[in-house]
Amino acid sequence: MPELYPAGEPYDHGMLDVGDGNRVYWEVSGNPKGKPALNVHGGPGGGFSPTPRPSAFDPSRYRIIRFDQRGCGRSTPHASDPATSMRYNTTHHLIADMELLRTHLGIERWMLFGGSWGPALILAYAQRYPDRVSEIVLVSLTTARRSEIDWLYRGVGRFFPEAWDKFRDGVPEAERDGDLVAAYARLMENPSADVRAKAAIDWLTWEDAVVSAEPSGSLNVYTGRPAAAQLAFVRICSHYFSNGAWLEEGALIRNADRLAGIPGVLVHGRLDMGCPIGTAWELTKRWPDAELIVVGDSGHTGSDAMRENVINALNRFAQQ
C-alpha cells in the first residue's frame, strides 16, 4: 500500500495582500520545477497546520502550493478576533484570492486538490477559470448546496439524536426550530467571549459526533483544534453556510459542463454521513471527464484505502 510522502519544509512563503485589509498566507514546497498543484483546505476556515505533515503529493514531482483562506490559519486578520469583519470573506473573495496567488507565483495552469469544503471552492474556481486548471482531485466532497448544509446540521441528526439535541439546545430556545446555522452565526458575533467560546464548542462537538461512527476515523477531529482555530473555524463556517456560500443552489453541479476537458478523480467514502456520496455521484454524471472512486470502508475522515486511492490519483496526474 502506498505510503504518504515525508513532510518537507517550504522553500518559499509569503503574505499576499488580497485587498480589503486581508493578507493571505501561502507557501511552496516540493520540486520548484515540478508540476504546480494547489492544495485547498476544508472548513471553510479550517486552515493548514503550521507544522509540515506527511503528504499525498510526491515532492520530487510536484511544486506543492498551499494557502490559508481568509481569516484562518496564518492569514490576517484572524476570524477568532471579534473585531475582524466578515464582510469581505465570501466564496467569491476566495476565488479571487486563488487567481491572484496563481499570477503572483507565475503559474500558467495548476492541478487542484482538496477535501470537504475544499472541493466546493475548487469547483467554483475551476468553473470560472477552466483554462487555468490542468486536473482536479476531490476527496469527501460537498458542493455547499443549502440542501447539503441542512442535511449536515439537521437531517443527519436522526442518526445521532442525543448529540443533535445538544447541538440544537446550544442556540436560544426561540431559534431552535429555525435556521440553526444562522443562529450559531449570530452567536459567533456576540460581544461576550464566553458566549462565542461556548457556541464554538457546541458546534465542534456536533461535527465530531457526525464522524464518530466512522470505522477508520479519528477522535476529536474538530474539538482537538487550538482555541483560536476553533473560534475562527466556527465563525467562518457558520458565516458561509448561513449564506449558502453565496452560490446559486445547485450551480456547481448544474455548471459542471464547464469542466469539460479537465480530467478529474473524485474519491469518496460510502460511509460519509456528513457529506453523503450522492453529491459526488450527481457531479460525475454532469462531468464526463471525472472518475468516481467509492471507498467502502471510509467515511468523511478517510481510511488507508482512501489514502491509497488519493496517492494513486496524484501520482497518475504527476505524469501528465
Short mmCIF file of C-alpha atoms in Angstrom, two decimals, residues 64-278:
data_model
loop_
_atom_site.label_atom_id
_atom_site.label_comp_id
_atom_site.label_asym_id
_atom_site.label_seq_id
_atom_site.Cartn_x
_atom_site.Cartn_y
_atom_site.Cartn_z
CA ILE A 64 3.11 21.99 -3.94
CA ILE A 65 1.32 25.24 -3.09
CA ARG A 66 -0.97 25.73 -0.14
CA PHE A 67 -2.61 28.80 1.35
CA ASP A 68 -4.71 29.68 4.37
CA GLN A 69 -8.05 31.07 3.26
CA ARG A 70 -9.13 34.45 4.60
CA GLY A 71 -9.49 34.71 8.35
CA CYS A 72 -7.86 31.41 9.34
CA GLY A 73 -4.51 29.72 9.78
CA ARG A 74 -1.73 32.27 9.41
CA SER A 75 -3.75 34.67 7.27
CA THR A 76 -4.65 38.02 8.78
CA PRO A 77 -6.75 39.45 10.28
CA HIS A 78 -7.85 36.29 12.08
CA ALA A 79 -11.55 35.49 12.44
CA SER A 80 -11.05 34.49 16.08
CA ASP A 81 -10.76 38.21 16.79
CA PRO A 82 -14.30 39.63 17.06
CA ALA A 83 -13.01 42.90 15.62
CA THR A 84 -12.29 41.15 12.31
CA SER A 85 -15.04 42.00 9.83
CA MET A 86 -16.54 39.11 7.88
CA ARG A 87 -17.88 41.42 5.21
CA TYR A 88 -15.02 40.67 2.82
CA ASN A 89 -14.90 36.93 3.42
CA THR A 90 -17.05 35.12 0.85
CA THR A 91 -16.59 32.37 -1.72
CA HIS A 92 -16.12 34.98 -4.44
CA HIS A 93 -13.36 36.68 -2.46
CA LEU A 94 -11.60 33.32 -2.07
CA ILE A 95 -11.85 32.60 -5.80
CA ALA A 96 -10.24 35.96 -6.50
CA ASP A 97 -7.53 35.22 -3.93
CA MET A 98 -6.68 31.92 -5.64
CA GLU A 99 -6.40 33.59 -9.03
CA LEU A 100 -4.25 36.38 -7.59
CA LEU A 101 -1.98 33.78 -5.98
CA ARG A 102 -1.63 31.95 -9.28
CA THR A 103 -0.49 35.07 -11.09
CA HIS A 104 1.73 36.08 -8.16
CA LEU A 105 3.58 32.76 -8.42
CA GLY A 106 3.81 32.93 -12.21
CA ILE A 107 1.85 29.71 -12.78
CA GLU A 108 0.11 29.19 -16.11
CA ARG A 109 -2.03 26.17 -15.11
CA TRP A 110 -2.21 24.14 -11.93
CA MET A 111 -3.70 20.95 -10.62
CA LEU A 112 -6.25 21.44 -7.84
CA PHE A 113 -6.65 19.15 -4.83
CA GLY A 114 -8.86 19.39 -1.77
CA GLY A 115 -11.30 17.70 0.58
CA SER A 116 -14.64 18.51 2.24
CA TRP A 117 -15.31 22.26 1.72
CA GLY A 118 -12.18 22.43 -0.47
CA PRO A 119 -13.95 20.81 -3.45
CA ALA A 120 -16.77 23.38 -3.37
CA LEU A 121 -14.22 26.18 -3.62
CA ILE A 122 -12.22 24.28 -6.24
CA LEU A 123 -15.28 23.69 -8.41
CA ALA A 124 -16.33 27.33 -8.13
CA TYR A 125 -12.83 28.45 -9.15
CA ALA A 126 -12.47 25.91 -11.97
CA GLN A 127 -15.85 26.77 -13.45
CA ARG A 128 -14.81 30.41 -13.55
CA TYR A 129 -11.24 29.79 -14.76
CA PRO A 130 -11.27 26.42 -16.56
CA ASP A 131 -8.30 27.34 -18.75
CA ARG A 132 -6.13 27.69 -15.63
CA VAL A 133 -6.79 24.16 -14.36
CA SER A 134 -4.93 21.05 -15.58
CA GLU A 135 -6.53 18.33 -13.41
CA ILE A 136 -8.67 18.06 -10.26
CA VAL A 137 -8.69 15.58 -7.37
CA LEU A 138 -11.57 15.90 -4.88
CA VAL A 139 -11.99 13.98 -1.64
CA SER A 140 -15.07 13.65 0.64
CA LEU A 141 -16.71 16.43 -1.27
CA THR A 142 -19.54 18.84 -0.73
CA THR A 143 -20.86 21.44 -3.15
CA ALA A 144 -22.30 23.55 -0.31
CA ARG A 145 -25.86 23.39 -1.55
CA ARG A 146 -28.38 24.52 1.03
CA SER A 147 -29.85 21.04 0.92
CA GLU A 148 -26.45 19.59 1.85
CA ILE A 149 -25.99 22.13 4.64
CA ASP A 150 -29.45 21.35 6.00
CA TRP A 151 -28.60 17.65 6.00
CA LEU A 152 -25.33 18.16 7.91
CA TYR A 153 -26.79 20.41 10.59
CA ARG A 154 -30.29 18.95 10.88
CA GLY A 155 -31.12 15.90 8.76
CA VAL A 156 -28.28 13.64 9.88
CA GLY A 157 -29.37 14.30 13.46
CA ARG A 158 -31.80 11.38 13.13
CA PHE A 159 -28.75 9.09 13.38
CA PHE A 160 -27.27 10.94 16.36
CA PRO A 161 -30.33 12.19 18.27
CA GLU A 162 -28.62 12.77 21.62
CA ALA A 163 -25.79 14.79 20.09
CA TRP A 164 -28.16 16.72 17.83
CA ASP A 165 -30.39 17.69 20.76
CA LYS A 166 -27.33 19.18 22.46
CA PHE A 167 -26.38 21.00 19.26
CA ARG A 168 -29.90 22.40 18.86
CA ASP A 169 -30.05 23.38 22.52
CA GLY A 170 -26.90 25.44 22.07
CA VAL A 171 -28.94 28.26 20.50
CA PRO A 172 -31.64 30.36 22.20
CA GLU A 173 -34.89 28.46 22.68
CA ALA A 174 -36.83 30.71 20.32
CA GLU A 175 -34.46 29.78 17.45
CA ARG A 176 -34.29 26.01 17.92
CA ASP A 177 -36.92 25.19 15.32
CA GLY A 178 -35.50 27.61 12.76
CA ASP A 179 -32.19 28.01 10.92
CA LEU A 180 -29.67 26.61 13.40
CA VAL A 181 -26.67 27.56 11.27
CA ALA A 182 -27.78 31.19 11.13
CA ALA A 183 -28.44 31.12 14.88
CA TYR A 184 -24.90 29.94 15.51
CA ALA A 185 -23.57 32.60 13.16
CA ARG A 186 -25.27 35.22 15.33
CA LEU A 187 -23.83 33.67 18.50
CA MET A 188 -20.35 33.87 16.99
CA GLU A 189 -20.84 37.65 16.63
CA ASN A 190 -21.95 38.05 20.26
CA PRO A 191 -19.87 40.61 22.22
CA SER A 192 -19.39 38.10 25.05
CA ALA A 193 -16.26 35.96 24.72
CA ASP A 194 -17.92 33.28 26.87
CA VAL A 195 -20.92 33.09 24.54
CA ARG A 196 -18.68 32.78 21.48
CA ALA A 197 -16.50 30.12 23.10
CA LYS A 198 -19.48 28.01 24.16
CA ALA A 199 -21.08 28.27 20.73
CA ALA A 200 -17.82 27.16 19.10
CA ILE A 201 -17.51 24.12 21.36
CA ASP A 202 -21.16 23.17 20.87
CA TRP A 203 -20.74 23.35 17.08
CA LEU A 204 -17.47 21.39 17.02
CA THR A 205 -18.82 18.74 19.38
CA TRP A 206 -21.63 18.16 16.88
CA GLU A 207 -19.13 17.92 14.00
CA ASP A 208 -17.19 15.29 15.96
CA ALA A 209 -20.40 13.36 16.61
CA VAL A 210 -21.20 13.16 12.89
CA VAL A 211 -17.88 11.44 12.13
CA SER A 212 -17.84 9.38 15.34
CA ALA A 213 -19.28 6.21 13.74
CA GLU A 214 -16.61 6.00 11.03
CA PRO A 215 -14.71 2.73 11.45
CA SER A 216 -11.37 4.23 10.41
CA GLY A 217 -11.93 7.76 11.70
CA SER A 218 -10.05 9.82 14.26
CA LEU A 219 -11.26 11.10 17.62
CA ASN A 220 -11.73 14.82 18.31
CA VAL A 221 -11.04 15.85 14.73
CA TYR A 222 -12.79 19.17 15.31
CA THR A 223 -12.70 19.79 19.06
CA GLY A 224 -9.00 18.97 19.15
CA ARG A 225 -8.08 22.25 17.46
CA PRO A 226 -6.39 25.10 19.38
CA ALA A 227 -8.80 27.63 20.91
CA ALA A 228 -8.22 30.40 18.34
CA ALA A 229 -8.57 27.93 15.48
CA GLN A 230 -11.85 26.67 16.96
CA LEU A 231 -13.30 30.17 17.08
CA ALA A 232 -12.19 31.01 13.55
CA PHE A 233 -13.44 27.71 12.15
CA VAL A 234 -16.94 28.02 13.58
CA ARG A 235 -17.26 31.72 12.88
CA ILE A 236 -16.27 31.26 9.23
CA CYS A 237 -18.27 28.03 8.75
CA SER A 238 -21.46 29.47 10.16
CA HIS A 239 -20.93 32.69 8.18
CA TYR A 240 -20.55 30.79 4.91
CA PHE A 241 -23.20 28.16 5.42
CA SER A 242 -25.84 30.56 6.69
CA ASN A 243 -25.39 32.38 3.38
CA GLY A 244 -25.41 29.28 1.19
CA ALA A 245 -21.74 30.02 0.45
CA TRP A 246 -23.02 32.82 -1.85
CA LEU A 247 -23.63 30.19 -4.54
CA GLU A 248 -26.84 29.72 -6.51
CA GLU A 249 -28.43 26.49 -5.31
CA GLY A 250 -27.10 23.57 -7.34
CA ALA A 251 -24.90 25.75 -9.56
CA LEU A 252 -21.69 23.78 -9.05
CA ILE A 253 -23.33 20.59 -10.29
CA ARG A 254 -25.51 22.23 -12.91
CA ASN A 255 -22.49 24.04 -14.43
CA ALA A 256 -20.13 21.07 -14.32
CA ASP A 257 -20.11 21.02 -18.13
CA ARG A 258 -17.73 23.98 -17.86
CA LEU A 259 -15.14 21.46 -16.65
CA ALA A 260 -15.20 19.58 -19.96
CA GLY A 261 -11.67 18.57 -20.91
CA ILE A 262 -10.35 18.74 -17.33
CA PRO A 263 -9.56 15.22 -16.03
CA GLY A 264 -10.87 14.64 -12.52
CA VAL A 265 -10.84 11.98 -9.82
CA LEU A 266 -13.39 12.01 -7.01
CA VAL A 267 -12.57 9.80 -4.02
CA HIS A 268 -15.49 9.40 -1.64
CA GLY A 269 -16.26 7.18 1.31
CA ARG A 270 -19.51 5.24 1.16
CA LEU A 271 -19.88 5.71 4.93
CA ASP A 272 -19.59 9.50 4.85
CA MET A 273 -22.55 10.67 6.95
CA GLY A 274 -21.78 14.39 6.81
CA CYS A 275 -21.33 14.61 3.04
CA PRO A 276 -23.31 11.70 1.57
CA ILE A 277 -21.98 10.11 -1.59
CA GLY A 278 -25.00 11.18 -3.65
#
